[in-house]
Short mmCIF file of N, CA and C and ligand atoms in Angstrom, two decimals:
data_model
loop_
_atom_site.label_atom_id
_atom_site.label_comp_id
_atom_site.label_asym_id
_atom_site.label_seq_id
_atom_site.Cartn_x
_atom_site.Cartn_y
_atom_site.Cartn_z
N UNK Z 79 0.85 -1.21 0.00
CA UNK Z 79 0.00 0.00 0.00
C UNK Z 79 0.88 1.25 0.00
N UNK Z 80 0.47 2.20 -0.80
CA UNK Z 80 1.21 3.44 -0.96
C UNK Z 80 0.76 4.47 0.08
N UNK Z 81 1.47 4.48 1.21
CA UNK Z 81 1.00 5.29 2.34
C UNK Z 81 1.93 6.49 2.56
N UNK Z 82 1.35 7.68 2.67
CA UNK Z 82 2.19 8.86 2.89
C UNK Z 82 1.80 9.54 4.19
N UNK Z 83 2.77 10.25 4.75
CA UNK Z 83 2.54 10.97 6.00
C UNK Z 83 2.72 12.46 5.75
N UNK Z 84 1.75 13.23 6.19
CA UNK Z 84 1.82 14.69 6.04
C UNK Z 84 1.98 15.29 7.44
N UNK Z 85 3.22 15.66 7.81
CA UNK Z 85 3.47 16.14 9.17
C UNK Z 85 3.41 17.67 9.25
N UNK Z 86 3.16 18.17 10.44
CA UNK Z 86 3.21 19.62 10.61
C UNK Z 86 2.75 20.00 12.00
N UNK Z 87 2.79 21.31 12.25
CA UNK Z 87 2.29 21.83 13.52
C UNK Z 87 0.77 22.03 13.47
N UNK Z 88 0.28 22.45 12.32
CA UNK Z 88 -1.16 22.65 12.10
C UNK Z 88 -1.80 23.44 13.25
N UNK Z 89 -1.25 24.61 13.50
CA UNK Z 89 -1.68 25.42 14.67
C UNK Z 89 -2.27 26.76 14.24
N UNK Z 90 -3.42 26.78 13.57
CA UNK Z 90 -4.32 25.69 13.21
C UNK Z 90 -4.13 25.27 11.74
N UNK Z 91 -4.87 24.23 11.34
CA UNK Z 91 -4.90 23.84 9.92
C UNK Z 91 -5.45 25.01 9.10
N UNK Z 92 -4.88 25.22 7.92
CA UNK Z 92 -5.35 26.30 7.03
C UNK Z 92 -5.93 25.69 5.75
N UNK Z 93 -6.50 26.55 4.92
CA UNK Z 93 -6.99 26.07 3.63
C UNK Z 93 -5.83 25.59 2.74
N UNK Z 94 -4.65 26.15 2.97
CA UNK Z 94 -3.46 25.70 2.21
C UNK Z 94 -3.12 24.26 2.58
N UNK Z 95 -3.14 23.95 3.88
CA UNK Z 95 -2.88 22.56 4.32
C UNK Z 95 -3.93 21.63 3.73
N UNK Z 96 -5.21 22.06 3.83
CA UNK Z 96 -6.29 21.17 3.38
C UNK Z 96 -6.18 20.88 1.88
N UNK Z 97 -5.74 21.89 1.14
CA UNK Z 97 -5.55 21.70 -0.30
C UNK Z 97 -4.47 20.64 -0.59
N UNK Z 98 -3.38 20.70 0.19
CA UNK Z 98 -2.31 19.69 0.02
C UNK Z 98 -2.86 18.30 0.37
N UNK Z 99 -3.63 18.23 1.46
CA UNK Z 99 -4.20 16.94 1.90
C UNK Z 99 -5.08 16.34 0.79
N UNK Z 100 -5.96 17.20 0.22
CA UNK Z 100 -6.86 16.72 -0.84
C UNK Z 100 -6.07 16.21 -2.03
N UNK Z 101 -5.07 16.99 -2.45
CA UNK Z 101 -4.30 16.60 -3.63
C UNK Z 101 -3.47 15.35 -3.36
N UNK Z 102 -2.91 15.25 -2.17
CA UNK Z 102 -2.09 14.06 -1.84
C UNK Z 102 -2.96 12.82 -1.80
N UNK Z 103 -4.21 12.99 -1.35
CA UNK Z 103 -5.08 11.81 -1.23
C UNK Z 103 -5.52 11.28 -2.60
N UNK Z 104 -5.29 12.09 -3.65
CA UNK Z 104 -5.59 11.59 -5.01
C UNK Z 104 -4.43 10.75 -5.53
N UNK Z 105 -3.28 10.87 -4.90
CA UNK Z 105 -2.08 10.19 -5.39
C UNK Z 105 -1.75 8.95 -4.56
N UNK Z 106 -1.96 9.06 -3.24
CA UNK Z 106 -1.58 7.96 -2.34
C UNK Z 106 -2.83 7.19 -1.90
N UNK Z 107 -2.62 5.92 -1.55
CA UNK Z 107 -3.75 5.09 -1.10
C UNK Z 107 -4.23 5.54 0.27
N UNK Z 108 -3.27 6.02 1.07
CA UNK Z 108 -3.64 6.48 2.41
C UNK Z 108 -2.75 7.67 2.77
N UNK Z 109 -3.33 8.68 3.40
CA UNK Z 109 -2.54 9.82 3.87
C UNK Z 109 -2.80 9.97 5.38
N UNK Z 110 -1.71 9.93 6.13
CA UNK Z 110 -1.85 10.15 7.58
C UNK Z 110 -1.34 11.56 7.87
N UNK Z 111 -2.23 12.40 8.36
CA UNK Z 111 -1.83 13.74 8.79
C UNK Z 111 -1.36 13.58 10.23
N UNK Z 112 -0.13 14.02 10.52
CA UNK Z 112 0.33 13.87 11.90
C UNK Z 112 0.72 15.22 12.49
N UNK Z 113 0.14 15.49 13.65
CA UNK Z 113 0.45 16.73 14.37
C UNK Z 113 1.63 16.44 15.28
N UNK Z 114 2.72 17.17 15.03
CA UNK Z 114 3.95 16.95 15.80
C UNK Z 114 4.32 18.23 16.53
N UNK Z 115 5.24 18.09 17.46
CA UNK Z 115 5.72 19.28 18.16
C UNK Z 115 6.89 19.86 17.38
N UNK Z 116 6.77 21.16 17.07
CA UNK Z 116 7.90 21.89 16.50
C UNK Z 116 8.47 22.73 17.66
N UNK Z 117 9.62 22.31 18.20
CA UNK Z 117 10.12 22.97 19.42
C UNK Z 117 10.43 24.45 19.21
N UNK Z 118 10.57 24.89 17.96
CA UNK Z 118 10.86 26.31 17.77
C UNK Z 118 9.60 27.17 17.63
N UNK Z 119 8.42 26.56 17.75
CA UNK Z 119 7.19 27.36 17.65
C UNK Z 119 6.39 27.27 18.95
N UNK Z 120 5.92 28.42 19.39
CA UNK Z 120 5.07 28.43 20.57
C UNK Z 120 3.63 28.24 20.08
N UNK Z 121 2.98 27.21 20.55
CA UNK Z 121 1.65 26.90 20.03
C UNK Z 121 0.54 27.75 20.65
N UNK Z 122 -0.52 27.92 19.87
CA UNK Z 122 -1.71 28.57 20.41
C UNK Z 122 -2.71 27.49 20.86
N UNK Z 123 -2.89 26.48 20.03
CA UNK Z 123 -3.82 25.39 20.35
C UNK Z 123 -3.06 24.21 20.96
N UNK Z 124 -3.72 23.50 21.88
CA UNK Z 124 -3.15 22.25 22.40
C UNK Z 124 -3.13 21.25 21.24
N UNK Z 125 -2.23 20.28 21.36
CA UNK Z 125 -2.10 19.29 20.28
C UNK Z 125 -3.44 18.58 20.02
N UNK Z 126 -4.14 18.21 21.10
CA UNK Z 126 -5.41 17.48 20.90
C UNK Z 126 -6.47 18.37 20.25
N UNK Z 127 -6.39 19.68 20.51
CA UNK Z 127 -7.34 20.61 19.85
C UNK Z 127 -7.06 20.68 18.35
N UNK Z 128 -5.77 20.65 18.01
CA UNK Z 128 -5.40 20.70 16.58
C UNK Z 128 -5.90 19.44 15.87
N UNK Z 129 -5.75 18.30 16.56
CA UNK Z 129 -6.21 17.03 15.97
C UNK Z 129 -7.73 17.09 15.76
N UNK Z 130 -8.46 17.60 16.74
CA UNK Z 130 -9.92 17.65 16.63
C UNK Z 130 -10.36 18.55 15.47
N UNK Z 131 -9.64 19.67 15.30
CA UNK Z 131 -9.98 20.57 14.19
C UNK Z 131 -9.73 19.88 12.85
N UNK Z 132 -8.59 19.17 12.76
CA UNK Z 132 -8.27 18.48 11.50
C UNK Z 132 -9.31 17.38 11.23
N UNK Z 133 -9.70 16.67 12.29
CA UNK Z 133 -10.71 15.60 12.12
C UNK Z 133 -11.97 16.14 11.46
N UNK Z 134 -12.39 17.33 11.91
CA UNK Z 134 -13.61 17.92 11.33
C UNK Z 134 -13.43 18.21 9.84
N UNK Z 135 -12.20 18.59 9.48
CA UNK Z 135 -11.95 19.04 8.09
C UNK Z 135 -11.76 17.89 7.11
N UNK Z 136 -11.42 16.70 7.61
CA UNK Z 136 -11.11 15.60 6.69
C UNK Z 136 -12.22 14.56 6.60
N UNK Z 137 -13.37 14.89 7.22
CA UNK Z 137 -14.47 13.92 7.27
C UNK Z 137 -14.83 13.36 5.89
N UNK Z 138 -14.76 14.22 4.87
CA UNK Z 138 -15.19 13.75 3.54
C UNK Z 138 -14.08 13.03 2.76
N UNK Z 139 -12.94 12.82 3.40
CA UNK Z 139 -11.85 12.13 2.70
C UNK Z 139 -11.56 10.80 3.38
N UNK Z 140 -12.13 9.71 2.86
CA UNK Z 140 -12.00 8.42 3.55
C UNK Z 140 -10.57 7.90 3.60
N UNK Z 141 -9.72 8.36 2.69
CA UNK Z 141 -8.34 7.84 2.67
C UNK Z 141 -7.41 8.59 3.62
N UNK Z 142 -7.97 9.60 4.31
CA UNK Z 142 -7.13 10.45 5.16
C UNK Z 142 -7.48 10.24 6.63
N UNK Z 143 -6.45 10.12 7.47
CA UNK Z 143 -6.71 10.10 8.91
C UNK Z 143 -5.72 11.01 9.61
N UNK Z 144 -6.02 11.34 10.87
CA UNK Z 144 -5.13 12.25 11.60
C UNK Z 144 -4.72 11.62 12.91
N UNK Z 145 -3.47 11.87 13.27
CA UNK Z 145 -2.94 11.38 14.54
C UNK Z 145 -2.02 12.45 15.12
N UNK Z 146 -1.59 12.24 16.36
CA UNK Z 146 -0.53 13.10 16.88
C UNK Z 146 0.58 12.21 17.40
N UNK Z 147 1.76 12.80 17.54
CA UNK Z 147 2.90 11.99 17.97
C UNK Z 147 3.88 12.90 18.69
N UNK Z 148 4.40 12.38 19.80
CA UNK Z 148 5.37 13.16 20.56
C UNK Z 148 6.73 12.51 20.35
N UNK Z 149 7.50 13.05 19.43
CA UNK Z 149 8.81 12.45 19.15
C UNK Z 149 9.26 12.76 17.75
N UNK Z 150 10.24 12.00 17.30
CA UNK Z 150 10.79 12.24 15.96
C UNK Z 150 9.84 11.73 14.88
N UNK Z 151 9.75 12.50 13.82
CA UNK Z 151 8.91 12.11 12.70
C UNK Z 151 9.33 10.74 12.15
N UNK Z 152 10.65 10.50 12.06
CA UNK Z 152 11.09 9.21 11.48
C UNK Z 152 10.60 8.03 12.32
N UNK Z 153 10.45 8.24 13.63
CA UNK Z 153 9.93 7.14 14.47
C UNK Z 153 8.45 6.90 14.19
N UNK Z 154 7.74 8.01 13.95
CA UNK Z 154 6.32 7.86 13.58
C UNK Z 154 6.20 7.12 12.24
N UNK Z 155 7.09 7.47 11.32
CA UNK Z 155 7.08 6.83 9.99
C UNK Z 155 7.26 5.31 10.13
N UNK Z 156 8.23 4.96 10.97
CA UNK Z 156 8.53 3.54 11.15
C UNK Z 156 7.33 2.81 11.77
N UNK Z 157 6.79 3.45 12.80
CA UNK Z 157 5.65 2.85 13.50
C UNK Z 157 4.47 2.61 12.54
N UNK Z 158 4.35 3.51 11.56
CA UNK Z 158 3.22 3.42 10.64
C UNK Z 158 3.58 2.80 9.30
N UNK Z 159 4.81 2.30 9.24
CA UNK Z 159 5.22 1.59 8.04
C UNK Z 159 5.09 2.43 6.76
N UNK Z 160 5.50 3.68 6.87
CA UNK Z 160 5.46 4.57 5.70
C UNK Z 160 6.85 5.12 5.40
N UNK Z 161 7.12 5.32 4.11
CA UNK Z 161 8.45 5.82 3.72
C UNK Z 161 8.37 7.18 3.03
N UNK Z 162 7.16 7.71 2.91
CA UNK Z 162 7.00 8.98 2.17
C UNK Z 162 6.46 10.09 3.07
N UNK Z 163 7.24 11.16 3.14
CA UNK Z 163 6.79 12.36 3.86
C UNK Z 163 6.33 13.36 2.81
N UNK Z 164 5.17 13.94 3.02
CA UNK Z 164 4.69 14.99 2.12
C UNK Z 164 4.89 16.33 2.80
N UNK Z 165 5.42 17.29 2.08
CA UNK Z 165 5.51 18.65 2.60
C UNK Z 165 5.04 19.61 1.51
N UNK Z 166 4.42 20.69 1.93
CA UNK Z 166 4.00 21.72 0.98
C UNK Z 166 5.08 22.79 0.91
N UNK Z 167 5.31 23.29 -0.28
CA UNK Z 167 6.28 24.39 -0.45
C UNK Z 167 5.54 25.60 -0.99
N UNK Z 168 5.69 26.71 -0.28
CA UNK Z 168 5.00 27.93 -0.73
C UNK Z 168 5.91 28.82 -1.54
N UNK Z 169 7.09 29.07 -1.02
CA UNK Z 169 7.95 30.06 -1.66
C UNK Z 169 9.39 29.64 -1.48
N UNK Z 170 10.26 30.36 -2.12
CA UNK Z 170 11.70 30.06 -2.01
C UNK Z 170 12.11 30.12 -0.53
N UNK Z 171 11.46 31.02 0.20
CA UNK Z 171 11.81 31.18 1.61
C UNK Z 171 11.55 29.92 2.43
N UNK Z 172 10.62 29.08 1.99
CA UNK Z 172 10.36 27.81 2.70
C UNK Z 172 11.47 26.81 2.44
N UNK Z 173 12.15 27.00 1.31
CA UNK Z 173 12.98 25.92 0.80
C UNK Z 173 14.11 25.51 1.73
N UNK Z 174 14.83 26.51 2.26
CA UNK Z 174 16.01 26.19 3.05
C UNK Z 174 15.64 25.35 4.29
N UNK Z 175 14.59 25.79 4.96
CA UNK Z 175 14.12 25.09 6.16
C UNK Z 175 13.64 23.67 5.82
N UNK Z 176 12.86 23.57 4.74
CA UNK Z 176 12.31 22.26 4.36
C UNK Z 176 13.42 21.33 3.87
N UNK Z 177 14.38 21.91 3.15
CA UNK Z 177 15.50 21.14 2.61
C UNK Z 177 16.30 20.54 3.77
N UNK Z 178 16.55 21.37 4.78
CA UNK Z 178 17.30 20.93 5.95
C UNK Z 178 16.58 19.78 6.67
N UNK Z 179 15.27 19.94 6.84
CA UNK Z 179 14.51 18.89 7.54
C UNK Z 179 14.45 17.60 6.73
N UNK Z 180 14.29 17.75 5.41
CA UNK Z 180 14.23 16.56 4.55
C UNK Z 180 15.55 15.80 4.63
N UNK Z 181 16.66 16.53 4.61
CA UNK Z 181 17.97 15.88 4.66
C UNK Z 181 18.20 15.24 6.02
N UNK Z 182 17.77 15.92 7.08
CA UNK Z 182 17.94 15.36 8.43
C UNK Z 182 17.12 14.08 8.57
N UNK Z 183 15.88 14.11 8.09
CA UNK Z 183 15.05 12.91 8.19
C UNK Z 183 15.64 11.77 7.38
N UNK Z 184 16.20 12.11 6.22
CA UNK Z 184 16.82 11.09 5.38
C UNK Z 184 18.10 10.54 6.02
N UNK Z 185 18.79 11.42 6.74
CA UNK Z 185 19.99 10.97 7.46
C UNK Z 185 19.60 10.02 8.59
N UNK Z 186 18.50 10.37 9.29
CA UNK Z 186 18.05 9.53 10.41
C UNK Z 186 17.53 8.18 9.92
N UNK Z 187 16.92 8.20 8.74
CA UNK Z 187 16.46 6.94 8.14
C UNK Z 187 16.54 7.07 6.61
N UNK Z 188 17.59 6.52 6.02
CA UNK Z 188 17.82 6.68 4.58
C UNK Z 188 16.72 6.08 3.69
N UNK Z 189 15.83 5.29 4.26
CA UNK Z 189 14.73 4.73 3.45
C UNK Z 189 13.62 5.74 3.24
N UNK Z 190 13.68 6.83 4.01
CA UNK Z 190 12.57 7.79 3.96
C UNK Z 190 12.84 8.90 2.96
N UNK Z 191 11.84 9.18 2.13
CA UNK Z 191 11.95 10.25 1.14
C UNK Z 191 10.91 11.33 1.44
N UNK Z 192 11.29 12.59 1.19
CA UNK Z 192 10.33 13.68 1.32
C UNK Z 192 9.87 14.11 -0.07
N UNK Z 193 8.57 14.12 -0.27
CA UNK Z 193 7.98 14.59 -1.53
C UNK Z 193 7.42 15.99 -1.30
N UNK Z 194 7.88 16.93 -2.12
CA UNK Z 194 7.38 18.30 -1.97
C UNK Z 194 6.26 18.57 -2.97
N UNK Z 195 5.20 19.17 -2.48
CA UNK Z 195 4.11 19.58 -3.37
C UNK Z 195 4.04 21.10 -3.37
N UNK Z 196 3.97 21.68 -4.56
CA UNK Z 196 3.85 23.14 -4.63
C UNK Z 196 2.48 23.54 -4.12
N UNK Z 197 2.46 24.59 -3.36
CA UNK Z 197 1.18 25.08 -2.86
C UNK Z 197 0.32 25.56 -4.03
N UNK Z 198 -0.97 25.50 -3.82
CA UNK Z 198 -1.89 26.11 -4.77
C UNK Z 198 -1.62 27.62 -4.73
N UNK Z 199 -1.47 28.24 -5.91
CA UNK Z 199 -1.08 29.66 -5.97
C UNK Z 199 -2.01 30.53 -5.10
N UNK Z 200 -3.28 30.14 -5.03
CA UNK Z 200 -4.20 31.02 -4.30
C UNK Z 200 -3.97 30.99 -2.79
N UNK Z 201 -3.17 30.01 -2.32
CA UNK Z 201 -2.87 29.96 -0.88
C UNK Z 201 -1.40 30.22 -0.58
N UNK Z 202 -0.68 30.73 -1.55
CA UNK Z 202 0.78 30.81 -1.39
C UNK Z 202 1.21 31.81 -0.31
N UNK Z 203 0.32 32.71 0.07
CA UNK Z 203 0.64 33.72 1.10
C UNK Z 203 0.23 33.27 2.50
N UNK Z 204 -0.42 32.11 2.55
CA UNK Z 204 -1.12 31.70 3.77
C UNK Z 204 -0.24 30.87 4.71
N UNK Z 205 -0.30 31.19 6.01
CA UNK Z 205 0.40 30.36 6.99
C UNK Z 205 -0.43 30.36 8.28
N UNK Z 206 -0.20 29.35 9.12
CA UNK Z 206 -0.92 29.30 10.40
C UNK Z 206 -0.58 30.54 11.23
N UNK Z 207 0.68 30.97 11.17
CA UNK Z 207 1.08 32.14 11.98
C UNK Z 207 0.33 33.38 11.53
N UNK Z 208 0.20 33.58 10.21
CA UNK Z 208 -0.49 34.79 9.77
C UNK Z 208 -1.98 34.70 10.11
N UNK Z 209 -2.55 33.50 10.03
CA UNK Z 209 -3.96 33.33 10.40
C UNK Z 209 -4.16 33.73 11.87
N UNK Z 210 -3.24 33.27 12.74
CA UNK Z 210 -3.37 33.58 14.17
C UNK Z 210 -3.28 35.08 14.40
N UNK Z 211 -2.36 35.69 13.67
CA UNK Z 211 -2.18 37.13 13.85
C UNK Z 211 -3.42 37.90 13.39
N UNK Z 212 -3.95 37.52 12.23
CA UNK Z 212 -5.16 38.18 11.73
C UNK Z 212 -6.29 38.03 12.75
N UNK Z 213 -6.46 36.79 13.24
CA UNK Z 213 -7.56 36.52 14.18
C UNK Z 213 -7.36 37.28 15.50
N UNK Z 214 -6.13 37.30 15.98
CA UNK Z 214 -5.87 37.93 17.29
C UNK Z 214 -6.16 39.43 17.28
N UNK Z 215 -5.96 40.03 16.09
CA UNK Z 215 -6.18 41.48 16.02
C UNK Z 215 -7.51 41.83 15.36
N UNK Z 216 -8.41 40.86 15.37
CA UNK Z 216 -9.78 41.16 14.97
C UNK Z 216 -10.04 41.11 13.48
N UNK Z 217 -9.11 40.55 12.70
CA UNK Z 217 -9.35 40.44 11.25
C UNK Z 217 -10.21 39.24 10.92
N UNK Z 218 -10.65 39.18 9.67
CA UNK Z 218 -11.55 38.12 9.24
C UNK Z 218 -10.75 36.93 8.68
N UNK Z 219 -10.98 35.75 9.23
CA UNK Z 219 -10.22 34.58 8.77
C UNK Z 219 -11.02 33.71 7.79
N UNK Z 220 -12.18 34.20 7.38
CA UNK Z 220 -12.96 33.41 6.42
C UNK Z 220 -12.18 33.31 5.10
N UNK Z 221 -12.13 32.12 4.56
CA UNK Z 221 -11.37 31.90 3.32
C UNK Z 221 -9.92 31.51 3.58
N UNK Z 222 -9.47 31.74 4.82
CA UNK Z 222 -8.08 31.38 5.17
C UNK Z 222 -8.01 30.00 5.80
N UNK Z 223 -9.06 29.67 6.56
CA UNK Z 223 -9.14 28.35 7.22
C UNK Z 223 -10.48 27.73 6.84
N UNK Z 224 -10.62 26.41 6.96
CA UNK Z 224 -11.92 25.81 6.68
C UNK Z 224 -13.00 26.42 7.58
N UNK Z 225 -14.17 26.71 7.00
CA UNK Z 225 -15.25 27.35 7.76
C UNK Z 225 -15.56 26.61 9.06
N UNK Z 226 -15.44 25.29 9.00
CA UNK Z 226 -15.84 24.46 10.13
C UNK Z 226 -14.99 24.67 11.39
N UNK Z 227 -13.83 25.31 11.24
CA UNK Z 227 -13.00 25.53 12.45
C UNK Z 227 -12.99 27.01 12.88
N UNK Z 228 -13.75 27.84 12.18
CA UNK Z 228 -13.73 29.27 12.53
C UNK Z 228 -14.18 29.49 13.98
N UNK Z 229 -15.21 28.73 14.39
CA UNK Z 229 -15.68 28.89 15.78
C UNK Z 229 -14.64 28.43 16.79
N UNK Z 230 -13.84 27.43 16.42
CA UNK Z 230 -12.78 26.98 17.34
C UNK Z 230 -11.76 28.09 17.56
N UNK Z 231 -11.46 28.82 16.48
CA UNK Z 231 -10.50 29.92 16.60
C UNK Z 231 -11.12 31.05 17.42
N UNK Z 232 -12.39 31.29 17.14
CA UNK Z 232 -13.10 32.33 17.90
C UNK Z 232 -13.10 32.00 19.39
N UNK Z 233 -13.38 30.74 19.71
CA UNK Z 233 -13.43 30.34 21.12
C UNK Z 233 -12.07 30.46 21.79
N UNK Z 234 -11.02 30.19 21.04
CA UNK Z 234 -9.68 30.27 21.61
C UNK Z 234 -9.29 31.73 21.89
N UNK Z 235 -9.64 32.58 20.94
CA UNK Z 235 -9.21 33.97 21.05
C UNK Z 235 -10.13 34.80 21.95
N UNK Z 236 -11.38 34.38 21.96
CA UNK Z 236 -12.35 35.13 22.76
C UNK Z 236 -13.14 36.05 21.86
N UNK Z 237 -14.42 36.17 22.16
CA UNK Z 237 -15.32 36.94 21.30
C UNK Z 237 -14.94 38.41 21.16
N UNK Z 238 -14.32 38.95 22.21
CA UNK Z 238 -14.06 40.39 22.20
C UNK Z 238 -13.22 40.84 21.02
N UNK Z 239 -12.21 40.03 20.74
CA UNK Z 239 -11.29 40.42 19.67
C UNK Z 239 -11.69 39.89 18.31
N UNK Z 240 -12.69 39.03 18.29
CA UNK Z 240 -12.96 38.30 17.05
C UNK Z 240 -13.89 39.06 16.13
N UNK Z 241 -13.47 39.15 14.88
CA UNK Z 241 -14.30 39.76 13.84
C UNK Z 241 -15.59 38.96 13.76
N UNK Z 242 -16.73 39.61 13.85
CA UNK Z 242 -17.97 38.84 13.84
C UNK Z 242 -18.46 38.61 12.42
N UNK Z 243 -18.25 37.37 11.98
CA UNK Z 243 -18.60 37.03 10.60
C UNK Z 243 -20.10 37.00 10.37
N UNK Z 244 -20.83 36.80 11.45
CA UNK Z 244 -22.25 36.56 11.28
C UNK Z 244 -23.10 37.79 11.60
N UNK Z 245 -22.45 38.93 11.74
CA UNK Z 245 -23.18 40.16 12.08
C UNK Z 245 -24.11 40.55 10.94
O1 LIG G 397 4.38 22.88 10.32
P1 LIG G 397 5.82 22.89 10.75
O2 LIG G 397 5.98 23.60 12.08
O3 LIG G 397 6.72 23.47 9.70
O4 LIG G 397 6.25 21.36 10.93
C1 LIG G 397 7.52 21.03 11.43
C2 LIG G 397 7.49 19.63 12.03
C3 LIG G 397 6.47 19.56 13.17
C4 LIG G 397 7.12 18.63 10.94
C5 LIG G 397 8.93 19.33 12.57
O5 LIG G 397 9.27 20.27 13.56
C6 LIG G 397 9.05 17.92 13.13
O6 LIG G 397 9.21 16.98 12.36
N1 LIG G 397 8.99 17.79 14.48
C7 LIG G 397 9.18 16.50 15.15
C8 LIG G 397 10.66 16.33 15.56
C9 LIG G 397 11.48 15.86 14.36
O7 LIG G 397 11.36 14.75 13.90
N2 LIG G 397 12.26 16.78 13.80
C10 LIG G 397 12.99 16.44 12.56
C11 LIG G 397 14.44 16.52 12.72
S1 LIG G 397 14.95 18.18 12.44
#
C-alpha cells in the first residue's frame, strides 16, 4: 500500500494545508496527517485541539486520517510503516528550512523520502502564523481556514477580539 505521512504543527490547519491533503489523497492510497511538536514554535492550540480541528476538516476524505505523535517524525514513519513524507512548499523562503529537515530525516532513516508539493497559488501567502495574527487582532479569517473551524479559533481567542462574521 502506498501510504504517505503529512506532518506539521497545524496550529491551526489552514486552507493551504487542506488543499495539500486533498491533492495528496488523489495520489496515495492512504494519507496520515500527523500533528507533531515543533520545538521552535510556541503553540496557540493544544495538540489534541489541533487534531480535533483536523478531524472535522477531513471527514469527507476516507483515505485520510489524523494522529498526533510526541517524538521524531522518522519514528512515527517507522511505527506506521510509511516511507513517504509529504511537505507543501509555498515560496523560495520555505525551501532552506524544508530542505534541511528533509535531509535530516533522510539521514536519520535513509529509506525515507520527502515529496514536496507546490502550494496552490491562491494559498501561497497563507500560513498558520499569519492566520493567528489576523484573528488575534480582529481580522476576518474566512477563506483562510476551513469554515468548520472558525468557531474553534473564535473560542480560543475570545469573542471580544474576534471579527464577527455573522453580524
Ligand atoms: O508545520 P511545521 O511547524 O513546519 O512542521 C515542522 C514539524 C512539526 C514537521 C517538525 O518540527 C518535526 O518533524 N517535528 C518533530 C521532531 C522531528 O522529527 N524533527 C525532525 C528533525 S529536524
